[in-house]
Short mmCIF file of N, CA and C in Angstrom, two decimals:
data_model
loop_
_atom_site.label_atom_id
_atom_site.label_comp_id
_atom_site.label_asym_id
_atom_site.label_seq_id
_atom_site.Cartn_x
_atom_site.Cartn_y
_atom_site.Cartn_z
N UNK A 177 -13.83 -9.13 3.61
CA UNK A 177 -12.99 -8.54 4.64
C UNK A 177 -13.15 -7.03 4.61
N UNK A 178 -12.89 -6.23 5.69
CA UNK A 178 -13.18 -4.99 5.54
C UNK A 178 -11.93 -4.49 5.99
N UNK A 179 -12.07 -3.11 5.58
CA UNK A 179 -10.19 -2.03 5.37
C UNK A 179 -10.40 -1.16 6.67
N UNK A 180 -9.03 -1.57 7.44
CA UNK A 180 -9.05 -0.95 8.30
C UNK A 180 -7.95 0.12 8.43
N UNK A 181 -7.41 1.61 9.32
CA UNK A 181 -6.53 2.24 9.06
C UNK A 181 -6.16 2.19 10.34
N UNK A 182 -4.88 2.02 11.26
CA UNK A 182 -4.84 2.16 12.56
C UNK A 182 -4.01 3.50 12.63
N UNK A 183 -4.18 4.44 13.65
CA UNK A 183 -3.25 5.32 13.95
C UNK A 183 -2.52 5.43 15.44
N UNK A 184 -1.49 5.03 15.20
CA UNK A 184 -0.43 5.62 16.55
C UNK A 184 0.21 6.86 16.56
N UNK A 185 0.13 7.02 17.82
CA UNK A 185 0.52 8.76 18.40
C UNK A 185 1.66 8.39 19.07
N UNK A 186 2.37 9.68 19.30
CA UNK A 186 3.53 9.89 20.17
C UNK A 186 4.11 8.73 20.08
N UNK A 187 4.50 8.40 19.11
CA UNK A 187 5.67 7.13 19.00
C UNK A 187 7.23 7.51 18.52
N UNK A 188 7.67 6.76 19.82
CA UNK A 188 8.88 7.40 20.30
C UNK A 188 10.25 6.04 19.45
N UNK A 189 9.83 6.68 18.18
CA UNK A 189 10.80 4.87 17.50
C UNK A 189 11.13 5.79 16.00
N UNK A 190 12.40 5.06 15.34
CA UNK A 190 12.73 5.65 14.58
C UNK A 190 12.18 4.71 13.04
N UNK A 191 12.14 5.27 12.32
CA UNK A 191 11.88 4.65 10.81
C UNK A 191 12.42 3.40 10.89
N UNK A 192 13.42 2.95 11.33
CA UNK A 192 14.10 1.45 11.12
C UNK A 192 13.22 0.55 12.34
N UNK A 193 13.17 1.48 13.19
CA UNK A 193 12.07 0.75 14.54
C UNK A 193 10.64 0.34 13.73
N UNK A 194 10.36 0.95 13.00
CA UNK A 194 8.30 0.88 12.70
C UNK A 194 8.66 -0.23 11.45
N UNK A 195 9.77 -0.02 10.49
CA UNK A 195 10.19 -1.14 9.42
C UNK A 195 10.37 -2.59 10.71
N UNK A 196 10.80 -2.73 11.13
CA UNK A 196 11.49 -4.13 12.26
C UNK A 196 9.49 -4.48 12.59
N UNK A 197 9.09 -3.50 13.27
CA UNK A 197 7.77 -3.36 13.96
C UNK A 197 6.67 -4.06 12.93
N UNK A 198 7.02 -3.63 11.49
CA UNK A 198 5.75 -4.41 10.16
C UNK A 198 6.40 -5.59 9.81
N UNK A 199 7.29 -5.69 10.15
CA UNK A 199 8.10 -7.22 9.44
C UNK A 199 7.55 -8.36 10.79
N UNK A 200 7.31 -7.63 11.79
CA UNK A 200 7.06 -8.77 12.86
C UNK A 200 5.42 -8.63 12.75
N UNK A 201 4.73 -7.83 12.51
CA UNK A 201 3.53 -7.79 12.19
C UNK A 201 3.04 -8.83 11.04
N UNK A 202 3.93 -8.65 9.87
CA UNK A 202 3.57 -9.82 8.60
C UNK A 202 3.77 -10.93 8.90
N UNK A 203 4.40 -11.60 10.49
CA UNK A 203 4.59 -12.99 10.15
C UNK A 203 3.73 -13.55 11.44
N UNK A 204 2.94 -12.63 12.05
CA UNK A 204 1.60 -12.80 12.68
C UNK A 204 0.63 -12.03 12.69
N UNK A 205 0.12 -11.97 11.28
CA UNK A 205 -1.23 -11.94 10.76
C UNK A 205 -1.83 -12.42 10.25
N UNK A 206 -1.25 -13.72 9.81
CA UNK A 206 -2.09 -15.32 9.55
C UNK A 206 -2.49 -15.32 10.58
N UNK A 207 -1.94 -15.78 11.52
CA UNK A 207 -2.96 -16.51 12.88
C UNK A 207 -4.26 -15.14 13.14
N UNK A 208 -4.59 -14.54 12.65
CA UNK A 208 -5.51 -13.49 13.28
C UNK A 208 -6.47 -13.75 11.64
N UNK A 209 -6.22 -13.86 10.46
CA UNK A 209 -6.97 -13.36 9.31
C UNK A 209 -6.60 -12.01 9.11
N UNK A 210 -5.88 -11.52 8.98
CA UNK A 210 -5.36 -10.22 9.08
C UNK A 210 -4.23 -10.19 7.62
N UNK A 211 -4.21 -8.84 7.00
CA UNK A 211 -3.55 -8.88 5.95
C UNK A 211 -2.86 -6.90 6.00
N UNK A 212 -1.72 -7.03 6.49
CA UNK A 212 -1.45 -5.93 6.74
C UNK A 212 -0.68 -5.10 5.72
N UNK A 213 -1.29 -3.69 4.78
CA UNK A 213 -0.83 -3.81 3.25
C UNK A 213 0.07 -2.83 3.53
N UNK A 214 0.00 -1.83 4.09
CA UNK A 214 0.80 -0.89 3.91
C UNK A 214 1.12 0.23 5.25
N UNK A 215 2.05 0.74 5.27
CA UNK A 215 2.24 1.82 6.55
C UNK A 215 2.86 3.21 6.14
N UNK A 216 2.60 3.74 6.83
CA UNK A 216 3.12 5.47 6.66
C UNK A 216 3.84 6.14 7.95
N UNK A 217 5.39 6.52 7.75
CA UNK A 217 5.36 7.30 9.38
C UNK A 217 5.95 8.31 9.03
N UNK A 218 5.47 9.31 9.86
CA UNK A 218 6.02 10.94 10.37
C UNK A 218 6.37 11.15 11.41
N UNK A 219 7.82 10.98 11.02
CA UNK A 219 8.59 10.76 12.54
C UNK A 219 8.97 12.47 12.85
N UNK A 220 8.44 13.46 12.42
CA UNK A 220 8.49 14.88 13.26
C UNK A 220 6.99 14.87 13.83
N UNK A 221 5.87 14.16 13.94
CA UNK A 221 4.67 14.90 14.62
C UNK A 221 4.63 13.00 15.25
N UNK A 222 5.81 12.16 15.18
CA UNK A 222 5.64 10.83 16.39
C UNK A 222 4.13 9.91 15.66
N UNK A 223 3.62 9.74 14.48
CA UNK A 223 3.25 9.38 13.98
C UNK A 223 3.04 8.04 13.08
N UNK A 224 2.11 6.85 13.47
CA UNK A 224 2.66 6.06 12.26
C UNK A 224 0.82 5.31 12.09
N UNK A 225 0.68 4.94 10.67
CA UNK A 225 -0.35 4.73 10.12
C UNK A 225 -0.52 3.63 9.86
N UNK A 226 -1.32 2.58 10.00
CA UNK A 226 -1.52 1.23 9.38
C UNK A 226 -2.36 1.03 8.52
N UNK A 227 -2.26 0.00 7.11
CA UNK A 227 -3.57 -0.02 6.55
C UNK A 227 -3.51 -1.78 6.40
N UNK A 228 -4.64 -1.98 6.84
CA UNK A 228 -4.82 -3.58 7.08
C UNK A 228 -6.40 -4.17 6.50
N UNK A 229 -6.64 -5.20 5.73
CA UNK A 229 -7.78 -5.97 5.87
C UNK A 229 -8.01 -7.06 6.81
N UNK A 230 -8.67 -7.43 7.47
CA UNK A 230 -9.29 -8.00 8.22
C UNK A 230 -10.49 -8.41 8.69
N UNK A 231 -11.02 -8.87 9.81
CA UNK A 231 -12.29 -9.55 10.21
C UNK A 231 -12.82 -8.68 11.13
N UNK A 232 -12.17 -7.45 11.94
CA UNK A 232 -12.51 -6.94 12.60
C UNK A 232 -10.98 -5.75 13.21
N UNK A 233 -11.46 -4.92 13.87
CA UNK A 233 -10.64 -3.67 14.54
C UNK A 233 -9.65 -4.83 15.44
N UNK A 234 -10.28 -5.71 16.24
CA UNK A 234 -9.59 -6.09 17.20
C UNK A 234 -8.84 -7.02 16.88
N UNK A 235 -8.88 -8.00 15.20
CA UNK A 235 -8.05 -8.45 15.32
C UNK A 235 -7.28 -8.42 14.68
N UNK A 236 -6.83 -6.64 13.50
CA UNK A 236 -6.00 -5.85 13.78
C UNK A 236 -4.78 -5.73 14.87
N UNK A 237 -5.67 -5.27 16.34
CA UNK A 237 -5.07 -5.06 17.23
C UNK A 237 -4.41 -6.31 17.77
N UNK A 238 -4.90 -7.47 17.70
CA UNK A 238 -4.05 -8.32 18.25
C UNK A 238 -2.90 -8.71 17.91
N UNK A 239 -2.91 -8.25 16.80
CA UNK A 239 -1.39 -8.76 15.54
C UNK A 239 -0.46 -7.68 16.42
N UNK A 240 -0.77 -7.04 16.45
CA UNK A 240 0.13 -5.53 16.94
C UNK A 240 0.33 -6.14 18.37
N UNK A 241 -0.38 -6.02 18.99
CA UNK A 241 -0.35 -6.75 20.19
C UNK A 241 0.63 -8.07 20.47
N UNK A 242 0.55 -8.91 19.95
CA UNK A 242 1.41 -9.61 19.93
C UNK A 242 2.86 -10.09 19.00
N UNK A 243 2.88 -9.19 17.81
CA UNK A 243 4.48 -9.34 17.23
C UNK A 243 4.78 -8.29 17.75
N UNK A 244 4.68 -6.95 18.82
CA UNK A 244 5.37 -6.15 19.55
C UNK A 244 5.11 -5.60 20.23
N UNK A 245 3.68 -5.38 20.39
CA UNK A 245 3.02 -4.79 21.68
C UNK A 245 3.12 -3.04 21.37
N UNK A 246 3.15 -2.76 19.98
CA UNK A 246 2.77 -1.43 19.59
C UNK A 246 1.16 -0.91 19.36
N UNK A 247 0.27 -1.41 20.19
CA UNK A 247 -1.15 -0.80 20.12
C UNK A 247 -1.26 0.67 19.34
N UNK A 248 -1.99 0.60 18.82
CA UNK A 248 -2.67 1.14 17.78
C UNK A 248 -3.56 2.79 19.13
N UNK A 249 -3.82 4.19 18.83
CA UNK A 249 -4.52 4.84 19.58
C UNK A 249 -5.54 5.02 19.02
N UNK A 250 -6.03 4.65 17.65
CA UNK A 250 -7.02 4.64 17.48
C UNK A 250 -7.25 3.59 16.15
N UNK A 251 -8.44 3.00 16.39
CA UNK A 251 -8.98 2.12 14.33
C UNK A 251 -9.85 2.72 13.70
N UNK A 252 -10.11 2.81 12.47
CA UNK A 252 -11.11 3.59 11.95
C UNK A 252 -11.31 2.50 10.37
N UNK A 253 -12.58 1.80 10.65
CA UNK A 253 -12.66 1.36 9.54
C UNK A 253 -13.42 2.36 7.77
N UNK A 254 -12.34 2.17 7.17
CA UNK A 254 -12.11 3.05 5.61
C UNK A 254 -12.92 2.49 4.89
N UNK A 255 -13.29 3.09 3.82
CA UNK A 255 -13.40 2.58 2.44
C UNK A 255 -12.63 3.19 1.99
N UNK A 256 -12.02 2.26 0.38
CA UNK A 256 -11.39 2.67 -0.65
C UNK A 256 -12.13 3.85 -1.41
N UNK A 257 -11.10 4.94 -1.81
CA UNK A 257 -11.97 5.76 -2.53
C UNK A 257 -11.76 5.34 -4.03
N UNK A 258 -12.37 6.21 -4.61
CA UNK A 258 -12.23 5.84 -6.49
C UNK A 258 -11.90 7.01 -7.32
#
């Protein structure tokens, strides 16, 4: 599986919004192969970060896509550093 990082912009949601937002994300990312590990938000620059393994960018995006319809503005597949 390969590591993906998603970034959303101008997101207009508060810390308890993006927590609600990964809890509905973890319970549809089985149906995709998707394993969503961790998130980051900076709610002064509207900011929030995803870090996910998966089969691909898009089906990332579909998890998002469908437990809330928070699309991602950009994917960038990572490597781990050491």
């Amino acid at each position: 599986m390969s590591l993906y990082m998603d970034v959303h912009r101008n997101v207009d949601a508060s810390v308890e919004d993006v927590v609600e937002a990964h809890k509905k994300d973890l319970e549809t990312q089985e149906k995709h192969g998707v394993k969503y590990l961790n998130y980051w938000v900076d709610e002064d620059e509207g900011a929030v970060f995803c870090l996910f393994e998966g089969p691909s960018k898009e089906a990332g995006e579909k998890v998002h896509e469908e437990a809330h319809g928070l699309t991602a503005d950009e994917i960038y597949e990572v490597k781990q550093g050491e």
